[in-house]
Amino acid sequence: MSALFPFHGGLKTVRHKSESNRRPILAGPLPHQLTVPLRQHIGATAKPLVQVGDRVLKGQMIGQADGYISAAVHAPTSGVVTAVESRPVPHPSGLPDLCVAIETDGEERWIERQAVDYRRLHASEVRAVLRNAGVVGLGGAGFPSAVKLNPGGHDGPLDTLILNGAECEPWITCDDRLMRERAAGIVAGLHVMVHLLEPREVLIGIEDDKPEAVAAMVAACAGTGYQVRVAPTRYPSGSVKQLIQLLTGKETPVDGLPVDVGVQCFNVATAYTVHRAIDFGEPVLSRIVTVTGQVAQPGNVEVLLGTPFSALIELCGGYREGVERLIMGGPMMGFALHGDDVPVTKATNCILAAGAGELTPEQPAMPCIRCGACVEVCPAKLLPQQLYWHAHAKEFDKAQDYHLFSCIECGCCSAVCPSHIPLVHFYRYAKNEIWAQEKEKQKAELARQRHQARLERLEREQKEREAKLRQKTPPRPAPAVDAGQLPIETAVARAKPGRVAVSMDEPQPSVAVKADGPERGG
Amino acid sequence: MRFKTATSPHILRETGVGQVMRRVLYAMAPGVAALAWFFGWGVLVNLAIATGVALAAETSMLAARGKPLAVHLGDFSAVVTAWLLAVALPSLAPWWLTVLGVSFAIVVAKHLYGGLGYNPFNPAMIGYVVLLISFPREMSAWPIPHGVGQAHALGLPETLEIVFGGAGRLVPDGLTGATPLDVLRTQLGLGLTVTEIRNSPVFGIVSGSGWEWAALGFLAGGLWLVQTRAADWRIPAGMLGGLATIATVFHLIDPQRYAPPWFHLWSGAAIFGAFFIATDPVTASTTPRGRLIYGAGIGVLVYVIRAFGGYPDGVAFAVLLMNIAAPTIDLYTQPRVFGARRG
C-alpha cells in the first residue's frame, strides 16, 4: 500500500462493529405509512409537487429541487398522499419540518424507469439526471452530489477523486456491508463520477478494521486503475478534510473546499446511488441503516426513506432492557432523539439504541484544569481549552480569533476531557450565537441602508422641487405641474422661500457625497 | 418510547481530574521515600500535617463558596497542593509553619483566586514563598542527611517532639546543616573554587548526598507521569533543557566559578520542580510550543537566581514569575490551525 499522511490528533475509540456487521443486509419493512421529509439534504427544502389525495407511484418525484443547492425527493413506494404538513423529523434542533405522508398500497408500482448511457450524454445532462434522482451525500451531511460533480466549479483538472469508505465512527457498519455485498455497484457509480470529473487518480479510503470490505473493493476495482488505500483505524479518519490529508497529504484551506486543493470526496453509498440512478433509472428511495446497540438482533437494513425508526427497531427484534438513549448516527457525532416516531432520511446511517453498556456513566463537569488533553487529540489543531474559555464567557469574537469555525465537532476533545466538560456543546452554542448575531447585524444593516436611501431620496426630491420652484418663481406654478409630487411637501417648500435660497447658495449639496459615501463600507 | 437526550459525543473517557491528581500523588512516592530515608520521619510528619490542613481548609472554603463538597474533595487537588508544599519544607520544620503555608496556599492562592482551574499562581509555590520570606530561619531546618558525617537518625517520638515542641524548643545544634546549594553559594562567596567546594562531605556522587537519591526518585515518578500523560513532557523537557543550557554556557566560561550543568540539574528542587511543580497545568502555559518556552523560562530563571540572586535555590520564584508570563506566552504560541496558511 502507498504511503499515508497521518493527520494530527484523533482517537482510538471503542469499535463495536461486530455486533451489526455479521449479518447480510436485510430487506426493510413496507410500513402502512411513510413520512417523507422534503428536506433530507443540505440546502433549500424541496418544493412539494403533490397534494393530499394524489396517487403516487414508486419513484415518482414528490418534491422538486428548489434552487441549485437543493435535491429532489421521491415517493419511496406507491400509495396515496395523506398529508403535506410539518411532522417530527430526526434533526438535532428537534423542530418539525415539512413532510409528505404516504399511505402505502403494498403494490410497489413503479414509475417508468429509464437507464441512461452517461458516456453519450453531455456532462450537464448526466448531472441533471442525478439531480432529479435526488442523489445527495449519504455519509451524513446530505450535500447535493450534482453540485460537487460539476468540474466547472474549480480551475484546472481535478487531481484526486476520493471515495470515502473509512466509516470511522464506532458501531456503524452500513458502508462496510455495502462494500462487501455491492462493491461492483459502487465501482459502477464511481465510473460515472470519474467520467464527469476526469480526475488524475482515484483513491478509495477504507479503515483497516474492514478487511472483507477491502478485499471486495480491491476485487471490484481490478483493471480500473482505482486504488484502494487501507488506513489505520483512527477516529475521525472518515471526516472529509482528515481523509484528504491522510490519503494525499493535502490540507484543505480553513475557509476553502476540497476542490481548492484539487480533490473531491464522496461516500461509497453515494457512489452506489449514482449507479442505481444512471444504470437503472432509480431515484434515491432507500438507504442502508445500521440498527445496533440494545436491540435483540442488530444488523443492517435497506430501508425505504420515510420508514419510522420504530418499524426498524421492531424488524431487529425490538429493544432490549435498559435503553437510555436513542442516537441517530454514531456515538461520537450522532445526536440523541426524544423518541422513535421519526422517519429514516437520507442522512440516517445508524440507529444506536444505547444502554448503560454503550454509554459512559454521566459525571459532573469540573472546572477546566487546562491540561491540554484536548489539544493533543484535536484534528483541526485548535486549542479547545481556549475556545471553551471564551465560549463559556460569551466572548464570541475571541472564540473566532481562536478559529471556532475550524471546529468540525468531531467530539474528540469532549471524549478525553478529564473534567468531563461538554466542550463541543459549548462550540455549537457559540457558533449558533454568532450566526444569530450575524443575521441580526445583516437585518439591521439592511434597515439602515433602506433608511439612508429613503432620506437621500427625500432630500433629492426636495432639491429637485426647489430647483423647479426657483425656475418658476416669477409665474406662480400651476398645480398640475406638481402632480405626482406630494402636495404637502410642495406646500411646505413653497412656504419657506428663505431656507430654499440659503441651501441653494451652498456650493455643493451633501447629497452627492452621501450617494457613495461611507455607508457603503459600513 | 421516550428517551433522555444529551449532546454528542456519547462516549467519554472515564479518566477524571481525581485520577490525574491521584497519579501525581503516586508518582511522588519514590522521591518521598528517598527523602524520608535520608531526612527522617519529619518528611512524613510534614506530609500528614499538610494533608490534614489542606483537607480542612478546602472543605471550609468549598462550603463558604457553596460548592458541592463530595465532587471537589474527590478531585484530590488540595492534597496535591499539600504534598507539593510539604515536600519542599524542611523535614524538621515546626508544625505551625506547615499549617500556615498550606492554609495560605489553599485559602488565598487557590480559592480567593477562583478555585481549581482559575488560580493564576501555583498555590503550593505561593505558600512556600510566603514562608520563605517570612520565616527564613525555620525554613532552613534541614537535617544533615543520613550517612553524612555524624548525622544521627531521629526516631518518630523525637521528631514529633521537635516538630510540635513549641517555639521555645529549637532544633538541637549539629542536627541540621546547610543544603548543598547553600554550601556552594556561601563558599563561592568566600572565594573558593567549585572543585574545592565539591570536596565537602555534603556532596555525593553528582550533587548533594542524599539529595541526589531523592532527585532520582522524583525523576522515576516524573517519567511515569509523563508516560501516563498526566504531565506534558514539554514542560520538564523545557525546564531541564533551559537550566542545562544556561548552566553549560557559564560553566564553559569559568568552570571554577560556575558549577557544571549536571550538578545544577541534580540539585535542589530542579528535578522535582520540573516534573511536579512546573507541570501544574492550571498555572502553566497551555499551548504545545508555549509549554516548551514556559519550561525553558523557568529553567533559565532558576539558574539566574541560583547563580546571581539572593537565594540558594529559585524554583518557587521562577515558577511564579513564569506563571505571570503564561497567558502572554499562550497568546503568541497558538498552533497553526489545520488548513491555515503556513508561516
mmCIF file of C-alpha atoms in Angstrom, chain A residues 39 43 71 102 199 213 462:
data_model
loop_
_atom_site.group_PDB
_atom_site.id
_atom_site.type_symbol
_atom_site.label_atom_id
_atom_site.label_comp_id
_atom_site.label_asym_id
_atom_site.label_seq_id
_atom_site.Cartn_x
_atom_site.Cartn_y
_atom_site.Cartn_z
ATOM 1 C CA ARG A 39 -35.564 18.360 3.253
ATOM 2 C CA GLY A 43 -29.858 23.402 1.098
ATOM 3 C CA ALA A 71 -32.342 17.997 -4.028
ATOM 4 C CA ILE A 102 -47.958 8.487 2.021
ATOM 5 C CA PRO A 199 -9.516 13.108 -12.025
ATOM 6 C CA ALA A 213 -14.777 -4.747 2.546
ATOM 7 C CA GLN A 462 -36.734 68.224 -2.263
#
